[in-house]
PDB file of C-alpha atoms in Angstrom:
ATOM      1  CA  MET A 234     -28.235  73.563 104.855  1.00 34.00           C
ATOM      2  CA  ASN A 235     -25.599  71.135 104.403  1.00 31.00           C
ATOM      3  CA  ASP A 236     -24.228  67.860 103.392  1.00 30.00           C
ATOM      4  CA  GLY A 237     -24.030  66.441 106.872  1.00 30.00           C
ATOM      5  CA  ARG A 238     -23.370  69.785 108.552  1.00 30.00           C
ATOM      6  CA  ALA A 239     -25.460  72.842 109.331  1.00 39.00           C
ATOM      7  CA  GLU A 240     -26.197  74.909 106.237  1.00 54.00           C
ATOM      8  CA  GLY A 241     -27.754  78.071 107.667  1.00 57.00           C
ATOM      9  CA  VAL A 242     -27.600  80.700 104.950  1.00 62.00           C
ATOM     10  CA  HIS A 243     -27.713  83.807 107.077  1.00 62.00           C
ATOM     11  CA  PRO A 244     -24.686  84.796 109.158  1.00 56.00           C
ATOM     12  CA  TRP A 245     -26.633  84.263 112.397  1.00 49.00           C
ATOM     13  CA  HIS A 246     -26.427  80.552 111.516  1.00 51.00           C
ATOM     14  CA  ARG A 247     -22.652  80.450 111.171  1.00 44.00           C
ATOM     15  CA  SER A 248     -19.989  79.441 113.662  1.00 39.00           C
ATOM     16  CA  PRO A 249     -16.868  81.666 113.999  1.00 38.00           C
ATOM     17  CA  ALA A 250     -14.802  79.065 112.153  1.00 41.00           C
ATOM     18  CA  SER A 251     -17.273  78.604 109.327  1.00 44.00           C
ATOM     19  CA  ALA A 252     -17.914  82.325 109.276  1.00 42.00           C
ATOM     20  CA  SER A 253     -14.281  83.038 108.559  1.00 43.00           C
ATOM     21  CA  GLN A 254     -14.198  80.349 105.933  1.00 41.00           C
ATOM     22  CA  ALA A 255     -17.398  81.627 104.486  1.00 39.00           C
ATOM     23  CA  ALA A 256     -15.928  84.980 104.783  1.00 38.00           C
ATOM     24  CA  SER A 257     -12.968  83.860 103.100  1.00 38.00           C
ATOM     25  CA  PHE A 258     -16.271  83.538 101.800  1.00 35.00           C
ATOM     26  CA  ALA A 259     -15.167  86.646 103.310  1.00 36.00           C
ATOM     27  CA  LEU A 260     -20.563  84.776 106.544  1.00 39.00           C
ATOM     28  CA  LEU A 261     -25.368  84.297 107.800  1.00 37.00           C
ATOM     29  CA  ARG A 262     -24.206  77.604 100.925  1.00 32.00           C
ATOM     30  CA  ALA A 263     -24.488  73.410  95.114  1.00 29.00           C
ATOM     31  CA  ALA A 264     -24.380  70.878  92.739  1.00 29.00           C
ATOM     32  CA  ALA A 265     -25.325  71.687  89.225  1.00 29.00           C
ATOM     33  CA  ARG A 266     -27.763  71.326  86.456  1.00 29.00           C
ATOM     34  CA  MET A 267     -30.719  72.737  84.562  1.00 29.00           C
ATOM     35  CA  SER A 268     -31.067  72.546  80.825  1.00 28.00           C
ATOM     36  CA  ALA A 269     -33.232  75.630  80.450  1.00 29.00           C
ATOM     37  CA  VAL A 270     -31.531  78.884  81.461  1.00 28.00           C
ATOM     38  CA  LEU A 271     -32.772  82.420  81.393  1.00 27.00           C
ATOM     39  CA  ALA A 272     -31.461  84.701  78.670  1.00 29.00           C
ATOM     40  CA  LEU A 273     -32.157  88.321  79.338  1.00 28.00           C
ATOM     41  CA  ALA A 274     -31.673  90.504  76.270  1.00 29.00           C
ATOM     42  CA  ILE A 275     -29.531  93.537  76.975  1.00 29.00           C
ATOM     43  CA  GLY A 276     -31.732  96.487  77.735  1.00 31.00           C
ATOM     44  CA  SER A 277     -34.844  94.322  77.821  1.00 31.00           C
ATOM     45  CA  SER A 278     -36.885  93.010  80.722  1.00 34.00           C
ATOM     46  CA  ALA A 279     -38.451  90.192  78.695  1.00 33.00           C
ATOM     47  CA  VAL A 280     -37.518  86.536  78.980  1.00 35.00           C
ATOM     48  CA  GLY A 281     -35.429  85.177  76.133  1.00 37.00           C
ATOM     49  CA  ALA A 282     -37.279  83.061  73.601  1.00 32.00           C
ATOM     50  CA  GLU A 283     -35.113  80.007  74.266  1.00 32.00           C
ATOM     51  CA  ASP A 284     -35.834  80.071  77.994  1.00 52.00           C
ATOM     52  CA  ALA A 285     -38.336  77.719  79.562  1.00 74.00           C
ATOM     53  CA  ARG A 286     -38.850  79.723  82.765  1.00 88.00           C
ATOM     54  CA  THR A 287     -42.438  80.612  83.458  1.00 94.00           C
ATOM     55  CA  ALA A 288     -41.935  82.024  86.962  1.00 97.00           C
ATOM     56  CA  PHE A 289     -39.351  83.611  89.213  1.00 98.00           C
ATOM     57  CA  ARG A 290     -38.890  80.875  91.822  1.00 98.00           C
ATOM     58  CA  PRO A 291     -37.061  81.831  95.022  1.00 98.00           C
ATOM     59  CA  CYS A 292     -36.257  79.279  97.745  1.00 98.00           C
ATOM     60  CA  ILE A 293     -37.469  80.833 100.994  1.00 97.00           C
ATOM     61  CA  ASP A 294     -38.006  80.134 104.658  1.00 94.00           C
ATOM     62  CA  PRO A 295     -41.734  80.055 105.478  1.00 93.00           C
ATOM     63  CA  SER A 296     -41.274  82.157 108.640  1.00 91.00           C
ATOM     64  CA  ASN A 297     -37.984  83.994 108.985  1.00 93.00           C
ATOM     65  CA  LEU A 298     -38.485  87.742 109.098  1.00 95.00           C
ATOM     66  CA  PRO A 299     -36.961  90.117 108.205  1.00 97.00           C
ATOM     67  CA  PHE A 300     -35.677  87.868 105.414  1.00 97.00           C
ATOM     68  CA  ALA A 301     -38.765  86.068 104.112  1.00 97.00           C
ATOM     69  CA  ASN A 302     -42.041  84.356 104.921  1.00 96.00           C
ATOM     70  CA  THR A 303     -44.908  82.777 103.021  1.00 96.00           C
ATOM     71  CA  GLN A 304     -46.963  85.968 103.354  1.00 97.00           C
ATOM     72  CA  GLY A 305     -44.363  87.866 101.294  1.00 97.00           C
ATOM     73  CA  GLU A 306     -43.482  90.245 104.138  1.00 98.00           C
ATOM     74  CA  GLY A 307     -39.671  89.955 104.143  1.00 98.00           C
ATOM     75  CA  PHE A 308     -37.102  91.947 102.211  1.00 98.00           C
ATOM     76  CA  GLU A 309     -36.126  88.830 100.245  1.00 98.00           C
ATOM     77  CA  ASN A 310     -39.776  88.557  99.160  1.00 98.00           C
ATOM     78  CA  ARG A 311     -39.776  92.221  98.154  1.00 98.00           C
ATOM     79  CA  ILE A 312     -36.590  91.901  96.104  1.00 98.00           C
ATOM     80  CA  ALA A 313     -37.920  88.733  94.450  1.00 98.00           C
ATOM     81  CA  ASP A 314     -41.068  90.682  93.504  1.00 98.00           C
ATOM     82  CA  LEU A 315     -38.907  93.454  92.045  1.00 98.00           C
ATOM     83  CA  PHE A 316     -36.836  91.051  89.937  1.00 98.00           C
ATOM     84  CA  ALA A 317     -39.881  89.103  88.773  1.00 98.00           C
ATOM     85  CA  LYS A 318     -41.542  92.309  87.617  1.00 98.00           C
ATOM     86  CA  LYS A 319     -38.434  93.265  85.661  1.00 98.00           C
ATOM     87  CA  LEU A 320     -38.463  89.852  83.987  1.00 97.00           C
ATOM     88  CA  GLY A 321     -42.201  89.902  83.322  1.00 97.00           C
ATOM     89  CA  LEU A 322     -42.723  86.752  85.393  1.00 98.00           C
ATOM     90  CA  PRO A 323     -44.916  85.826  88.361  1.00 98.00           C
ATOM     91  CA  VAL A 324     -43.278  84.878  91.665  1.00 98.00           C
ATOM     92  CA  GLN A 325     -43.577  81.229  92.666  1.00 98.00           C
ATOM     93  CA  SER A 326     -41.825  80.659  96.001  1.00 98.00           C
ATOM     94  CA  TYR A 327     -40.864  77.283  97.421  1.00 97.00           C
ATOM     95  CA  ALA A 328     -40.743  77.307 101.221  1.00 96.00           C
ATOM     96  CA  PHE A 329     -38.696  75.111 103.513  1.00 93.00           C
ATOM     97  CA  PRO A 330     -37.464  75.887 107.061  1.00 90.00           C
ATOM     98  CA  GLN A 331     -34.006  77.396 106.862  1.00 85.00           C
ATOM     99  CA  ARG A 332     -32.277  75.047 109.223  1.00 77.00           C
ATOM    100  CA  MET A 333     -30.566  71.760 108.412  1.00 75.00           C
ATOM    101  CA  ASN A 334     -30.170  70.776 104.749  1.00 86.00           C
ATOM    102  CA  PHE A 335     -31.870  73.890 103.396  1.00 92.00           C
ATOM    103  CA  ILE A 336     -29.997  73.977 100.074  1.00 94.00           C
ATOM    104  CA  ARG A 337     -30.402  70.233  99.573  1.00 93.00           C
ATOM    105  CA  ASN A 338     -34.145  70.496 100.133  1.00 94.00           C
ATOM    106  CA  THR A 339     -34.711  73.619  98.052  1.00 96.00           C
ATOM    107  CA  LEU A 340     -32.236  74.689  95.361  1.00 97.00           C
ATOM    108  CA  ARG A 341     -31.006  71.114  94.809  1.00 93.00           C
ATOM    109  CA  TYR A 342     -34.311  69.331  95.342  1.00 92.00           C
ATOM    110  CA  LYS A 343     -35.521  67.399  92.308  1.00 92.00           C
ATOM    111  CA  LEU A 344     -37.526  64.194  92.003  1.00 93.00           C
ATOM    112  CA  PRO A 345     -37.071  61.892  88.987  1.00 93.00           C
ATOM    113  CA  GLY A 346     -38.978  63.207  86.011  1.00 92.00           C
ATOM    114  CA  GLU A 347     -39.633  66.559  87.688  1.00 91.00           C
ATOM    115  CA  ASP A 348     -38.063  70.003  87.594  1.00 92.00           C
ATOM    116  CA  PHE A 349     -36.245  71.656  90.480  1.00 95.00           C
ATOM    117  CA  ARG A 350     -38.597  73.258  92.992  1.00 95.00           C
ATOM    118  CA  CYS A 351     -36.894  76.682  92.993  1.00 97.00           C
ATOM    119  CA  ASP A 352     -34.059  78.461  91.229  1.00 98.00           C
ATOM    120  CA  ILE A 353     -32.517  81.054  93.544  1.00 98.00           C
ATOM    121  CA  VAL A 354     -31.717  81.584  97.214  1.00 98.00           C
ATOM    122  CA  MET A 355     -32.083  85.303  97.869  1.00 98.00           C
ATOM    123  CA  SER A 356     -29.408  85.629 100.578  1.00 97.00           C
ATOM    124  CA  VAL A 357     -26.118  83.728 100.798  1.00 97.00           C
ATOM    125  CA  PRO A 358     -22.682  84.912 101.922  1.00 96.00           C
ATOM    126  CA  SER A 359     -20.346  85.955  99.107  1.00 96.00           C
ATOM    127  CA  GLY A 360     -18.093  83.009  98.370  1.00 89.00           C
ATOM    128  CA  TYR A 361     -20.597  80.524  99.796  1.00 93.00           C
ATOM    129  CA  ASP A 362     -19.753  77.051  98.500  1.00 92.00           C
ATOM    130  CA  GLN A 363     -23.143  75.293  98.602  1.00 93.00           C
ATOM    131  CA  ALA A 364     -24.470  77.425  95.734  1.00 96.00           C
ATOM    132  CA  TRP A 365     -23.025  79.600  93.000  1.00 97.00           C
ATOM    133  CA  ALA A 366     -22.934  83.045  94.594  1.00 98.00           C
ATOM    134  CA  THR A 367     -23.662  86.140  92.517  1.00 98.00           C
ATOM    135  CA  SER A 368     -22.080  89.525  93.005  1.00 98.00           C
ATOM    136  CA  PRO A 369     -23.080  90.924  96.425  1.00 98.00           C
ATOM    137  CA  TYR A 370     -26.085  93.208  96.800  1.00 98.00           C
ATOM    138  CA  TYR A 371     -25.467  94.437 100.339  1.00 98.00           C
ATOM    139  CA  ARG A 372     -22.939  94.405 103.129  1.00 98.00           C
ATOM    140  CA  SER A 373     -23.955  94.398 106.774  1.00 98.00           C
ATOM    141  CA  THR A 374     -22.474  93.618 110.162  1.00 98.00           C
ATOM    142  CA  TYR A 375     -23.330  92.230 113.558  1.00 98.00           C
ATOM    143  CA  ALA A 376     -24.831  94.777 115.917  1.00 98.00           C
ATOM    144  CA  LEU A 377     -25.183  95.324 119.619  1.00 98.00           C
ATOM    145  CA  VAL A 378     -28.680  96.189 120.867  1.00 98.00           C
ATOM    146  CA  TYR A 379     -29.676  97.580 124.281  1.00 98.00           C
ATOM    147  CA  ALA A 380     -32.555  99.441 125.916  1.00 97.00           C
ATOM    148  CA  LYS A 381     -32.169 103.185 126.276  1.00 97.00           C
ATOM    149  CA  GLY A 382     -32.146 104.574 129.797  1.00 95.00           C
ATOM    150  CA  LYS A 383     -30.874 101.380 131.453  1.00 94.00           C
ATOM    151  CA  GLY A 384     -27.309 102.487 132.145  1.00 94.00           C
ATOM    152  CA  LEU A 385     -25.803 101.782 128.714  1.00 97.00           C
ATOM    153  CA  ASP A 386     -26.561 105.013 126.867  1.00 97.00           C
ATOM    154  CA  GLN A 387     -22.852 105.873 126.625  1.00 96.00           C
ATOM    155  CA  VAL A 388     -22.209 102.756 124.536  1.00 98.00           C
ATOM    156  CA  LYS A 389     -21.847 104.032 120.964  1.00 97.00           C
ATOM    157  CA  THR A 390     -19.257 101.491 119.766  1.00 96.00           C
ATOM    158  CA  GLY A 391     -18.163  97.997 120.701  1.00 96.00           C
ATOM    159  CA  THR A 392     -15.151  99.451 122.502  1.00 96.00           C
ATOM    160  CA  ASP A 393     -17.457 101.492 124.728  1.00 97.00           C
ATOM    161  CA  LEU A 394     -18.978  98.286 126.063  1.00 97.00           C
ATOM    162  CA  PHE A 395     -15.630  97.167 127.444  1.00 94.00           C
ATOM    163  CA  ALA A 396     -14.917 100.663 128.817  1.00 95.00           C
ATOM    164  CA  LEU A 397     -17.909 100.546 131.165  1.00 96.00           C
ATOM    165  CA  PRO A 398     -17.089 100.647 134.890  1.00 95.00           C
ATOM    166  CA  SER A 399     -16.246  97.112 135.971  1.00 93.00           C
ATOM    167  CA  GLU A 400     -19.088  96.977 138.515  1.00 93.00           C
ATOM    168  CA  ARG A 401     -21.577  97.672 135.696  1.00 94.00           C
ATOM    169  CA  ARG A 402     -19.842  95.644 132.976  1.00 94.00           C
ATOM    170  CA  ASN A 403     -19.475  92.535 135.111  1.00 93.00           C
ATOM    171  CA  LYS A 404     -23.194  92.401 135.867  1.00 94.00           C
ATOM    172  CA  LEU A 405     -24.318  92.476 132.253  1.00 97.00           C
ATOM    173  CA  ILE A 406     -26.255  89.569 130.771  1.00 98.00           C
ATOM    174  CA  ILE A 407     -25.387  89.510 127.070  1.00 98.00           C
ATOM    175  CA  GLY A 408     -27.576  87.433 124.732  1.00 97.00           C
ATOM    176  CA  ILE A 409     -25.840  85.894 121.725  1.00 96.00           C
ATOM    177  CA  HIS A 410     -26.493  83.148 119.210  1.00 92.00           C
ATOM    178  CA  ASP A 411     -24.170  80.288 120.069  1.00 86.00           C
ATOM    179  CA  ARG A 412     -21.160  79.691 117.827  1.00 85.00           C
ATOM    180  CA  SER A 413     -21.504  83.153 116.288  1.00 92.00           C
ATOM    181  CA  PRO A 414     -18.785  85.806 115.933  1.00 96.00           C
ATOM    182  CA  ALA A 415     -20.324  87.448 119.012  1.00 96.00           C
ATOM    183  CA  SER A 416     -19.251  84.528 121.192  1.00 94.00           C
ATOM    184  CA  ALA A 417     -15.682  84.728 119.888  1.00 95.00           C
ATOM    185  CA  TRP A 418     -15.682  88.482 120.554  1.00 97.00           C
ATOM    186  CA  LEU A 419     -16.787  88.110 124.171  1.00 96.00           C
ATOM    187  CA  VAL A 420     -14.185  85.413 124.782  1.00 95.00           C
ATOM    188  CA  LYS A 421     -11.478  87.617 123.287  1.00 96.00           C
ATOM    189  CA  HIS A 422     -12.371  90.452 125.658  1.00 95.00           C
ATOM    190  CA  GLY A 423     -12.930  88.314 128.750  1.00 94.00           C
ATOM    191  CA  LEU A 424     -16.710  88.679 128.951  1.00 94.00           C
ATOM    192  CA  GLU A 425     -17.654  85.075 128.205  1.00 94.00           C
ATOM    193  CA  GLY A 426     -19.011  84.784 131.738  1.00 94.00           C
ATOM    194  CA  GLN A 427     -21.665  87.370 130.869  1.00 95.00           C
ATOM    195  CA  ALA A 428     -22.867  85.517 127.768  1.00 96.00           C
ATOM    196  CA  LYS A 429     -26.296  83.916 127.581  1.00 96.00           C
ATOM    197  CA  PRO A 430     -26.272  81.678 124.481  1.00 94.00           C
ATOM    198  CA  TYR A 431     -29.337  81.021 122.346  1.00 92.00           C
ATOM    199  CA  GLN A 432     -29.628  78.141 119.882  1.00 84.00           C
ATOM    200  CA  MET A 433     -28.996  79.238 116.327  1.00 76.00           C
ATOM    201  CA  LEU A 434     -30.371  76.035 114.782  1.00 72.00           C
ATOM    202  CA  SER A 435     -33.412  75.170 116.850  1.00 73.00           C
ATOM    203  CA  PRO A 436     -35.493  72.139 115.826  1.00 73.00           C
ATOM    204  CA  ASN A 437     -38.593  74.093 116.867  1.00 76.00           C
ATOM    205  CA  PRO A 438     -40.117  75.640 113.699  1.00 70.00           C
ATOM    206  CA  ASP A 439     -41.855  78.293 115.795  1.00 75.00           C
ATOM    207  CA  THR A 440     -38.598  79.852 116.999  1.00 80.00           C
ATOM    208  CA  TYR A 441     -37.123  82.757 115.079  1.00 85.00           C
ATOM    209  CA  PRO A 442     -33.853  84.711 115.368  1.00 87.00           C
ATOM    210  CA  GLY A 443     -35.494  87.932 116.537  1.00 93.00           C
ATOM    211  CA  GLU A 444     -36.859  86.385 119.745  1.00 93.00           C
ATOM    212  CA  ILE A 445     -33.669  87.326 121.545  1.00 95.00           C
ATOM    213  CA  ILE A 446     -34.607  91.014 121.002  1.00 97.00           C
ATOM    214  CA  GLU A 447     -38.391  91.026 120.720  1.00 95.00           C
ATOM    215  CA  LYS A 448     -38.887  88.907 123.826  1.00 94.00           C
ATOM    216  CA  ASP A 449     -35.927  88.637 126.199  1.00 96.00           C
ATOM    217  CA  LEU A 450     -34.258  92.019 125.614  1.00 98.00           C
ATOM    218  CA  ALA A 451     -37.554  93.904 125.490  1.00 96.00           C
ATOM    219  CA  GLU A 452     -38.690  92.184 128.700  1.00 96.00           C
ATOM    220  CA  GLY A 453     -35.425  92.902 130.534  1.00 96.00           C
ATOM    221  CA  LYS A 454     -34.302  89.272 130.812  1.00 97.00           C
ATOM    222  CA  ILE A 455     -31.005  90.254 129.191  1.00 98.00           C
ATOM    223  CA  ASP A 456     -29.215  93.622 129.114  1.00 98.00           C
ATOM    224  CA  VAL A 457     -27.635  93.408 125.658  1.00 98.00           C
ATOM    225  CA  ALA A 458     -28.149  91.353 122.494  1.00 98.00           C
ATOM    226  CA  ILE A 459     -25.481  90.862 119.838  1.00 98.00           C
ATOM    227  CA  VAL A 460     -26.972  89.565 116.579  1.00 97.00           C
ATOM    228  CA  TRP A 461     -26.650  89.800 112.790  1.00 97.00           C
ATOM    229  CA  GLY A 462     -27.431  93.353 111.666  1.00 98.00           C
ATOM    230  CA  PRO A 463     -30.655  92.774 109.670  1.00 98.00           C
ATOM    231  CA  ILE A 464     -32.138  90.954 112.668  1.00 97.00           C
ATOM    232  CA  ALA A 465     -30.983  93.702 115.041  1.00 98.00           C
ATOM    233  CA  GLY A 466     -32.386  96.573 112.991  1.00 98.00           C
ATOM    234  CA  TYR A 467     -35.711  94.976 112.138  1.00 98.00           C
ATOM    235  CA  TYR A 468     -36.655  93.688 115.591  1.00 98.00           C
ATOM    236  CA  ALA A 469     -35.364  96.733 117.459  1.00 97.00           C
ATOM    237  CA  LYS A 470     -37.757  98.804 115.349  1.00 96.00           C
ATOM    238  CA  ARG A 471     -40.677  96.421 116.010  1.00 96.00           C
ATOM    239  CA  VAL A 472     -40.389  96.611 119.788  1.00 96.00           C
ATOM    240  CA  ARG A 473     -42.759  99.239 121.198  1.00 92.00           C
ATOM    241  CA  ASN A 474     -42.591  98.924 124.986  1.00 92.00           C
ATOM    242  CA  VAL A 475     -38.960 100.121 125.231  1.00 95.00           C
ATOM    243  CA  ASP A 476     -36.693 102.298 123.087  1.00 97.00           C
ATOM    244  CA  LEU A 477     -33.905 100.100 121.715  1.00 98.00           C
ATOM    245  CA  VAL A 478     -30.536 101.320 120.452  1.00 98.00           C
ATOM    246  CA  VAL A 479     -28.695  99.517 117.630  1.00 98.00           C
ATOM    247  CA  VAL A 480     -24.891  99.836 117.525  1.00 98.00           C
ATOM    248  CA  PRO A 481     -23.230  98.321 114.409  1.00 98.00           C
ATOM    249  CA  LEU A 482     -19.985  96.543 115.317  1.00 98.00           C
ATOM    250  CA  LYS A 483     -16.666  96.804 113.498  1.00 96.00           C
ATOM    251  CA  SER A 484     -14.550  93.802 112.685  1.00 96.00           C
ATOM    252  CA  GLU A 485     -11.247  93.570 114.522  1.00 96.00           C
ATOM    253  CA  PRO A 486      -8.248  91.233 114.423  1.00 95.00           C
ATOM    254  CA  GLY A 487      -9.490  87.735 115.149  1.00 95.00           C
ATOM    255  CA  VAL A 488     -13.197  88.585 114.923  1.00 97.00           C
ATOM    256  CA  LYS A 489     -15.020  89.305 111.671  1.00 96.00           C
ATOM    257  CA  PHE A 490     -18.417  90.931 112.069  1.00 97.00           C
ATOM    258  CA  ASP A 491     -19.196  92.337 108.604  1.00 97.00           C
ATOM    259  CA  TYR A 492     -20.106  90.276 105.546  1.00 97.00           C
ATOM    260  CA  GLU A 493     -21.133  90.786 101.947  1.00 98.00           C
ATOM    261  CA  ILE A 494     -24.388  89.088 101.025  1.00 98.00           C
ATOM    262  CA  ALA A 495     -25.118  87.768  97.548  1.00 98.00           C
ATOM    263  CA  MET A 496     -27.744  85.517  95.942  1.00 98.00           C
ATOM    264  CA  GLY A 497     -27.191  81.855  95.135  1.00 98.00           C
ATOM    265  CA  VAL A 498     -28.047  79.824  92.029  1.00 98.00           C
ATOM    266  CA  ARG A 499     -27.171  76.288  90.963  1.00 97.00           C
ATOM    267  CA  TYR A 500     -23.656  75.692  89.682  1.00 96.00           C
ATOM    268  CA  GLY A 501     -23.534  75.550  85.901  1.00 95.00           C
ATOM    269  CA  GLU A 502     -26.424  77.952  85.267  1.00 96.00           C
ATOM    270  CA  ARG A 503     -24.189  80.695  83.950  1.00 97.00           C
ATOM    271  CA  GLU A 504     -26.786  82.654  81.978  1.00 96.00           C
ATOM    272  CA  TRP A 505     -29.182  82.665  84.952  1.00 97.00           C
ATOM    273  CA  LYS A 506     -26.392  83.886  87.212  1.00 98.00           C
ATOM    274  CA  GLU A 507     -25.497  86.631  84.727  1.00 97.00           C
ATOM    275  CA  THR A 508     -29.166  87.616  84.506  1.00 97.00           C
ATOM    276  CA  ILE A 509     -29.408  87.948  88.294  1.00 98.00           C
ATOM    277  CA  GLU A 510     -26.184  89.931  88.470  1.00 98.00           C
ATOM    278  CA  LYS A 511     -27.497  92.265  85.783  1.00 98.00           C
ATOM    279  CA  LEU A 512     -30.713  92.726  87.770  1.00 98.00           C
ATOM    280  CA  ILE A 513     -28.705  93.476  90.915  1.00 98.00           C
ATOM    281  CA  ALA A 514     -26.563  96.066  89.127  1.00 98.00           C
ATOM    282  CA  GLU A 515     -29.463  97.794  87.378  1.00 98.00           C
ATOM    283  CA  ASN A 516     -31.712  97.856  90.457  1.00 98.00           C
ATOM    284  CA  GLN A 517     -29.224  98.520  93.250  1.00 98.00           C
ATOM    285  CA  PRO A 518     -30.857 101.819  94.344  1.00 98.00           C
ATOM    286  CA  ALA A 519     -34.259 100.112  94.621  1.00 98.00           C
ATOM    287  CA  ILE A 520     -32.710  97.157  96.484  1.00 98.00           C
ATOM    288  CA  THR A 521     -30.975  99.492  98.929  1.00 98.00           C
ATOM    289  CA  ALA A 522     -34.234 101.371  99.492  1.00 98.00           C
ATOM    290  CA  ILE A 523     -35.979  98.105 100.387  1.00 98.00           C
ATOM    291  CA  LEU A 524     -33.192  97.165 102.813  1.00 98.00           C
ATOM    292  CA  ARG A 525     -33.480 100.570 104.479  1.00 98.00           C
ATOM    293  CA  GLU A 526     -37.221 100.048 104.958  1.00 98.00           C
ATOM    294  CA  TYR A 527     -36.289  97.018 107.059  1.00 98.00           C
ATOM    295  CA  SER A 528     -33.659  98.989 109.019  1.00 98.00           C
ATOM    296  CA  VAL A 529     -30.772  96.840 107.788  1.00 98.00           C
ATOM    297  CA  PRO A 530     -27.431  98.373 108.901  1.00 98.00           C
ATOM    298  CA  LEU A 531     -25.510  98.922 105.653  1.00 98.00           C
ATOM    299  CA  LEU A 532     -21.744  99.268 105.213  1.00 97.00           C
ATOM    300  CA  ASN A 533     -19.597 100.453 102.341  1.00 94.00           C
ATOM    301  CA  GLU A 534     -16.663  98.493 100.917  1.00 89.00           C
ATOM    302  CA  ARG A 535     -14.386  99.937 103.631  1.00 88.00           C
ATOM    303  CA  GLY A 536     -16.605  98.574 106.372  1.00 87.00           C
ATOM    304  CA  GLU A 537     -17.959 102.011 107.313  1.00 90.00           C
ATOM    305  CA  THR A 538     -21.615 102.497 108.184  1.00 92.00           C
ATOM    306  CA  ILE A 539     -23.652 104.168 105.436  1.00 91.00           C
ATOM    307  CA  ASP A 540     -26.078 106.697 106.901  1.00 78.00           C
TER     308      ASP A 540
END
């Protein structure tokens, strides 16, 4: 997603530089308009009489689990269903591959004489500048994933990885998404020679971020994967041939791993934004329960893992 630059919404799409900006966003996207906005009466789940919305219309990726797909199997799909039910509206998703120009081709997309194709992106970093970000609904972090019983069982934190005996540490093949905070972290600690980078913005629509775990890590082609937490938790749970361990990573000076994730609407749609923020606040326990079903590592405001 972008205006001439990559616009990946999820932190696995962000470079270290853009991640810190977006993280000043504090990470894994804006122009304005829309005459009809949703007015949600306080204490009511009905659509306001002056509103022209007839559906809850999320902008989604057609195949990007655990976030979303056209079969409605992702946690973004599930949360969209929850919000739509609260508003008494059907869900009408608009799908476009979440690679280049995602926001331009979804939230901003409008032909002359037509309406916008969708009204909300279900996951954007807090402070994201390509859309108007709501209050955050979860905070997660990058995570390290490895196979149990392969000589890494003592690794319980990021620091433990660097404390491994040098003969073991220096032989590791560590899979990362290129230009992610993971690459900056390995460089900082002198392990860049062990990194095996994977494209984070592949032109191939059949690729997906979990391949690094579900294929290469599970098949022993790499020893460790460092990826965005929701990807780590979901795909580590899906793998059946080996037992995978997920270790959430803590941010440190010079490397930010954890990010708050919000939802994004078009700039200027204040009532719609307020409606979404009200839905987030009133349904936070249900949202958190959905995220836990997908094994998303969750952090509190102090950056500590929530069990």
